[in-house]
Amino acid sequence: MIGNSQLDDITNDIIEAHEQLGLPCEDKTHLTHIITLLHEDQHSQRYISDDEMRVIKNAIRTIPSGKQRVLLRALDNTLFYLHQYCGWQLPQPQNKKLNDTQLAWMQLISLQAHDASRLYEDYLKDRLDFLNHRPVLHIGFITVALSIEVAPLPLAYWADILNRPDAIELYEQQLTLVVYHQSKRASNTQQPNYFTRYALTPFTCRLLLDYFGTKEQKVTTKGLHQRLNAYLSAAPYYLENKTLSQWQHCFQQIWLIEYGLSSVLLLDMSQPHRHVAFHPSPSQAQHDHAISNIYDQDWHQPDYSTFSSNKSQGWPHRDLLKTIKNQPSSKWKALLSEQFSTPPAWHHDNIVPTILYFFTYDLIQYGGVKAATLSVSSLSKYTNIYKTLSNHPLTYIQACDHDGLMQWATTLYESIDSEGDRWLIYNFLRFLPQLSVTEHFDISQFSSPFLSLSVDPFRLSVDQCFITLEALLSQSNGSALQRLFCAVALILGFYSALRRGEVLRLRCQDIVCNPDNPCRFTLRICNTSEGNTKNKSTRFVYLTLPESIAKLVRVVRHIKRHCSPTTPLLGFENESMTSRQLHYLLPVTKALKALWGNNVRFHHLRHSGAHWLMQQGLLLAFDWDNSPFCVGDATQAILTKQACQERFHFWLEGRDFSHMNDGLLFDVIGEQLGHSHYATTRWSYLHGIEWLPPLFLINERCFEHNELRYLLGIKPESKDVFRFLNTLTSKNQDTGTHLTLRLSELELTPYLLKKKGFKQLRQVSLIQDSFEVPKDGNHFLALWLSHCTESIVQPDKRQSSTTVFNYQTQHLLKLLTTDNETIFSSLSAFWALSGRHQPISFTKQQRQALHQLGPIFVNRDNQTLSLTVRCKRDNGLRFQQVFRTPLFRCCHFIFELQQNRKSKITKNLQLLETYFSTDKDTLATRKVDRGSSQLTITLTFIPQAPLLFQMLCNFLTYPKREQYEKTIHG
């Protein structure tokens, strides 16, 4: 049952959502009735069916009075809020009613058309007068300027911003305004303190800087409303007083008409709660070390194929708490770096203690969400959950599987009755996405469906994607094919904006290369035997890749050209989905976290792909030739008009965008992402909104000298403005009049940042990473091959006396990528038999034992190895040391015991069964008249791959092959 405080919060949010649009809403009593009816069905999935809707309406119709009509309106109010704010999916008839609600909002805006036209014209005159005469700043003028040039926000948001001097930030060389989401909820620990970003014009930025310098008293919404009414009722406006919503509708009408904004984008600009921005991650000081370990298997296990269950290794987080318990908080960070520089290893049978260790470490290092330093008692409170967690172990493999991880978390969460304890577990679960192994955890399943969906905002540029791609391809500790599969997983996640499961389940038959343009691909995202799509329907994703990227995808398709069409694109034949997650997605996640911050996840590749797809569509819609933003070379390359047209070729089919119905653009983009509603794309994937206004405002505007003087902080008639103009290139000046400067606001900003006021702004983004677009189409393929060695014998970095069998040599890989060899199936068989992803190592002691067993006879025609030894215990131990290892699981053993008829065979048979053979081997005996007893062991290489067999022979006879190898043909 929902508590009274929760009901009060929800109804407040519903009423506020309608107030912000100026729409009518029923009172709390009737809204509470509807919320109670909805909660009875436990809608944890944020979905309501036709049948459930029918049940609710039937319950309302049992009321024998006109109250029915009021409750039906309250139902519409509630469903509008749940759909727009909380991400609920509604039946189709109800969606049509939402369109009626939006139409009612547009009608309210149109009622202000006359006053909006007057307001805009008079503002331009007022603005010019302000620049020429510099009167005392009036908060009414500032509010009008912000509402016309930045966004038509509710006055409550402007009141908050005018009280926050730190609201201005320089983000990616752009002047932006940080706007926090507002809510009337008393307190809500489950809802993060979301914020978004809006683009500031240089003029409004200077206005705010000047205003913050006046140290005005705190502004309230009521006070701002009164002062705005007073300002706009005087010259030159002479407008009548309006309500809060009427003023917002008036400013929205200006944006609708003067800027030609669509109703959907107008809603985005007007409602900060529709999008969430993010703080850029700081640079990783030691990312080189972290990158070098991305392919390491950092979990303890005896054998990948035969996991054993061990007892828990204790709770290492308690050592952290014990160390800091009696120490001042000022010494905590130093103690962590001195005594806990190496974290505990992951134990395959239960990783919960290690997760809790990292959780505790972060709480000590960084504090909580609100407090920078937590007390020892608070730390103990947050981490005492280990007593509950001890009853819910989580294996490494289960953690890597999304469904398995979610099932574990659900079982854990539902096992707790106390609300306080549930919150502690919820707080712990929120930490899971910060770790590579659990980065795919979805916390929204544990949030109230009457709250907005949780969102984890972040995106990468194309340049950052390229840098990550180079890191994946160039590490020496990953096998060659693993590195290639990881690189293609990154490409599919970024350029196709696929979900994790969609990348893993993509089959060979699901990706088709266009024969006329090898850089174009069509992907079929559908249900497979390994799982279903999120909405259980099929969609087609169309993409055009840069040649150097497309070549890697084509290489993988070519390598697997003879595989079954239903074989997954990534991985070896018959490789499990769990294995593919561990070895092709997890290294990508590790690389992303190492390079761009611990908060980055594989799913953020999808966020990034969605953002740049929207950017490409809007650049076409607003007829840009290039992106106006400060981005890296690789990112700029995909934002040219030609690249954007190529990306949308599946829709344009060679036509110019002006010939298309641009009202369908968001639907087309949504179909590519698998979204039924634009609201889903807007909230979860398109972070911030600072990137939108520069696209639809005039591409190039003129800055007159009086405005430049104000921006530079100099007097209205000062000649110093010409000194500033001389610092600019002559091509930016209008040589006809010399009274104006032709530059866009984004182009002017870098020059202003050197001037007083602007240069003190807080910069929250790092310098953009730029990656020069490879001119050579083979760039990444050559990089991959250059880090593949030709030698089959590699040193083991952990043990100097051990060598590793590298069968994925350059020679083998080149054969895989040509048209003449079809050995991938044999390679997959060898991989599966010889330990899969485990390194195949051979120690110095094993080589000595092999030498002591005697010479090996090689028959290449039959792919066999044979050796003859005395049947005795010492040889049996040597045999076990050499041949009972993962490397030789690819062989079938045949033991032929030659026994002199004069001696008893019983002892030798016992030795043979004890030290040599197993139930899977073939055993034969033969009696001879002369000679001593001896045992001939024949190893038949199972995969039909002569090249792999030759590599195995060469590896065994390294380094003195001629001493140990005798070759017999026939």
Short mmCIF file of C-alpha atoms in Angstrom, two decimals, residues 168-324:
data_model
loop_
_atom_site.label_atom_id
_atom_site.label_comp_id
_atom_site.label_asym_id
_atom_site.label_seq_id
_atom_site.Cartn_x
_atom_site.Cartn_y
_atom_site.Cartn_z
CA ILE A 168 27.12 29.32 -15.82
CA GLU A 169 29.57 26.71 -17.08
CA LEU A 170 31.90 26.48 -20.04
CA TYR A 171 31.14 23.07 -21.50
CA GLU A 172 33.00 21.84 -24.58
CA GLN A 173 33.93 25.43 -25.53
CA GLN A 174 30.27 26.46 -25.34
CA LEU A 175 28.62 28.88 -22.89
CA THR A 176 25.98 26.90 -21.04
CA LEU A 177 23.52 27.24 -18.20
CA VAL A 178 23.07 24.46 -15.64
CA VAL A 179 19.38 23.99 -14.83
CA TYR A 180 18.37 21.62 -12.02
CA HIS A 181 15.13 19.67 -12.22
CA GLN A 182 12.55 20.97 -9.78
CA SER A 183 10.09 18.90 -7.76
CA LYS A 184 7.69 19.56 -4.91
CA ARG A 185 8.47 16.21 -3.31
CA ALA A 186 9.46 16.65 0.32
CA SER A 187 12.28 14.11 0.10
CA ASN A 188 13.11 11.28 -2.19
CA THR A 189 16.26 9.27 -1.76
CA GLN A 190 15.55 7.14 -4.83
CA GLN A 191 15.47 10.08 -7.23
CA PRO A 192 18.88 11.53 -8.18
CA ASN A 193 19.35 15.28 -8.33
CA TYR A 194 19.16 15.52 -12.12
CA PHE A 195 20.14 18.60 -14.09
CA THR A 196 20.33 19.63 -17.71
CA ARG A 197 22.21 22.20 -19.79
CA TYR A 198 20.97 25.02 -21.98
CA ALA A 199 23.01 27.07 -24.45
CA LEU A 200 23.72 30.67 -23.42
CA THR A 201 24.21 33.40 -25.97
CA PRO A 202 27.19 35.70 -25.30
CA PHE A 203 24.75 38.54 -24.58
CA THR A 204 22.69 36.67 -21.98
CA CYS A 205 25.88 35.30 -20.44
CA ARG A 206 27.21 38.84 -19.97
CA LEU A 207 23.85 39.92 -18.53
CA LEU A 208 24.00 37.16 -15.93
CA LEU A 209 27.61 37.88 -15.07
CA ASP A 210 26.75 41.55 -14.51
CA TYR A 211 23.68 40.62 -12.48
CA PHE A 212 25.60 38.24 -10.24
CA GLY A 213 28.09 41.04 -9.64
CA THR A 214 25.36 43.31 -8.20
CA LYS A 215 24.72 40.96 -5.21
CA GLU A 216 20.95 41.33 -5.40
CA GLN A 217 18.72 39.80 -2.73
CA LYS A 218 17.37 36.29 -3.13
CA VAL A 219 14.76 36.02 -5.87
CA THR A 220 11.51 34.14 -5.35
CA THR A 221 9.11 33.01 -8.08
CA LYS A 222 6.39 35.29 -6.72
CA GLY A 223 8.74 38.28 -6.56
CA LEU A 224 10.08 37.65 -10.05
CA HIS A 225 6.53 37.37 -11.39
CA GLN A 226 5.60 40.72 -9.86
CA ARG A 227 8.70 42.48 -11.19
CA LEU A 228 8.20 41.00 -14.67
CA ASN A 229 4.60 42.26 -14.71
CA ALA A 230 5.79 45.68 -13.63
CA TYR A 231 8.58 45.84 -16.23
CA LEU A 232 6.44 44.72 -19.18
CA SER A 233 3.57 47.01 -18.28
CA ALA A 234 5.84 50.05 -18.79
CA ALA A 235 7.51 51.50 -21.90
CA PRO A 236 8.20 50.28 -24.50
CA TYR A 237 5.98 47.18 -23.99
CA TYR A 238 2.75 48.38 -22.30
CA LEU A 239 1.47 44.79 -21.89
CA GLU A 240 -1.19 43.77 -19.42
CA ASN A 241 -0.29 41.68 -16.41
CA LYS A 242 -0.33 37.91 -16.97
CA THR A 243 -0.23 34.76 -14.91
CA LEU A 244 2.90 32.62 -14.68
CA SER A 245 1.68 30.19 -17.33
CA GLN A 246 0.47 32.98 -19.62
CA TRP A 247 3.92 34.59 -19.65
CA GLN A 248 5.51 31.25 -20.49
CA HIS A 249 2.96 30.71 -23.29
CA CYS A 250 3.80 34.14 -24.61
CA PHE A 251 7.52 33.36 -24.78
CA GLN A 252 6.77 29.92 -26.26
CA GLN A 253 4.78 31.61 -29.03
CA ILE A 254 7.88 33.65 -29.88
CA TRP A 255 9.99 30.51 -30.17
CA LEU A 256 7.28 28.81 -32.22
CA ILE A 257 6.92 31.63 -34.74
CA GLU A 258 10.21 33.55 -34.79
CA TYR A 259 12.47 30.49 -34.63
CA GLY A 260 10.17 28.09 -36.50
CA LEU A 261 10.46 25.45 -33.80
CA SER A 262 8.25 22.35 -34.00
CA SER A 263 5.89 21.60 -31.12
CA VAL A 264 8.01 18.60 -30.02
CA LEU A 265 11.24 20.59 -29.88
CA LEU A 266 9.40 23.49 -28.25
CA LEU A 267 8.34 21.12 -25.48
CA ASP A 268 11.97 20.00 -25.10
CA MET A 269 13.15 23.61 -24.83
CA SER A 270 10.37 24.52 -22.37
CA GLN A 271 10.56 21.54 -20.02
CA PRO A 272 13.96 20.86 -18.35
CA HIS A 273 12.65 17.62 -16.86
CA ARG A 274 12.54 16.06 -20.37
CA HIS A 275 16.33 15.69 -20.54
CA VAL A 276 19.34 15.07 -18.33
CA ALA A 277 22.92 16.26 -18.77
CA PHE A 278 26.07 14.76 -17.28
CA HIS A 279 29.35 15.82 -15.76
CA PRO A 280 32.29 14.90 -18.02
CA SER A 281 34.68 12.40 -16.50
CA PRO A 282 38.10 13.59 -15.38
CA SER A 283 41.10 12.27 -17.28
CA GLN A 284 42.41 8.93 -16.16
CA ALA A 285 45.89 9.47 -14.73
CA GLN A 286 46.94 5.82 -14.97
CA HIS A 287 44.86 4.66 -17.91
CA ASP A 288 47.89 3.16 -19.70
CA HIS A 289 48.27 0.58 -16.95
CA ALA A 290 44.53 -0.10 -16.86
CA ILE A 291 44.35 -0.44 -20.64
CA SER A 292 47.14 -3.01 -20.67
CA ASN A 293 45.02 -5.23 -18.41
CA ILE A 294 41.70 -5.13 -20.25
CA TYR A 295 42.08 -8.68 -21.61
CA ASP A 296 43.28 -10.16 -18.32
CA GLN A 297 40.96 -12.73 -16.78
CA ASP A 298 40.73 -11.09 -13.38
CA TRP A 299 38.70 -13.79 -11.69
CA HIS A 300 40.00 -16.83 -9.84
CA GLN A 301 38.92 -20.10 -11.38
CA PRO A 302 40.48 -23.56 -11.66
CA ASP A 303 39.26 -24.14 -15.23
CA TYR A 304 36.83 -22.20 -17.36
CA SER A 305 34.87 -25.31 -18.29
CA THR A 306 34.79 -26.89 -14.84
CA PHE A 307 33.94 -24.34 -12.19
CA SER A 308 34.11 -25.61 -8.66
CA SER A 309 32.28 -24.12 -5.70
CA ASN A 310 34.59 -22.79 -3.00
CA LYS A 311 33.71 -21.19 0.27
CA SER A 312 33.57 -17.42 0.46
CA GLN A 313 36.91 -15.72 0.91
CA GLY A 314 35.63 -13.45 3.71
CA TRP A 315 34.63 -9.78 3.59
CA PRO A 316 37.65 -7.61 2.70
CA HIS A 317 35.69 -4.37 3.17
CA ARG A 318 35.98 -4.90 6.92
CA ASP A 319 39.75 -4.43 6.65
CA LEU A 320 39.08 -1.00 5.12
CA LEU A 321 36.80 0.01 7.98
CA LYS A 322 39.19 -1.36 10.58
CA THR A 323 42.09 0.65 9.13
CA ILE A 324 40.32 4.02 9.22
#
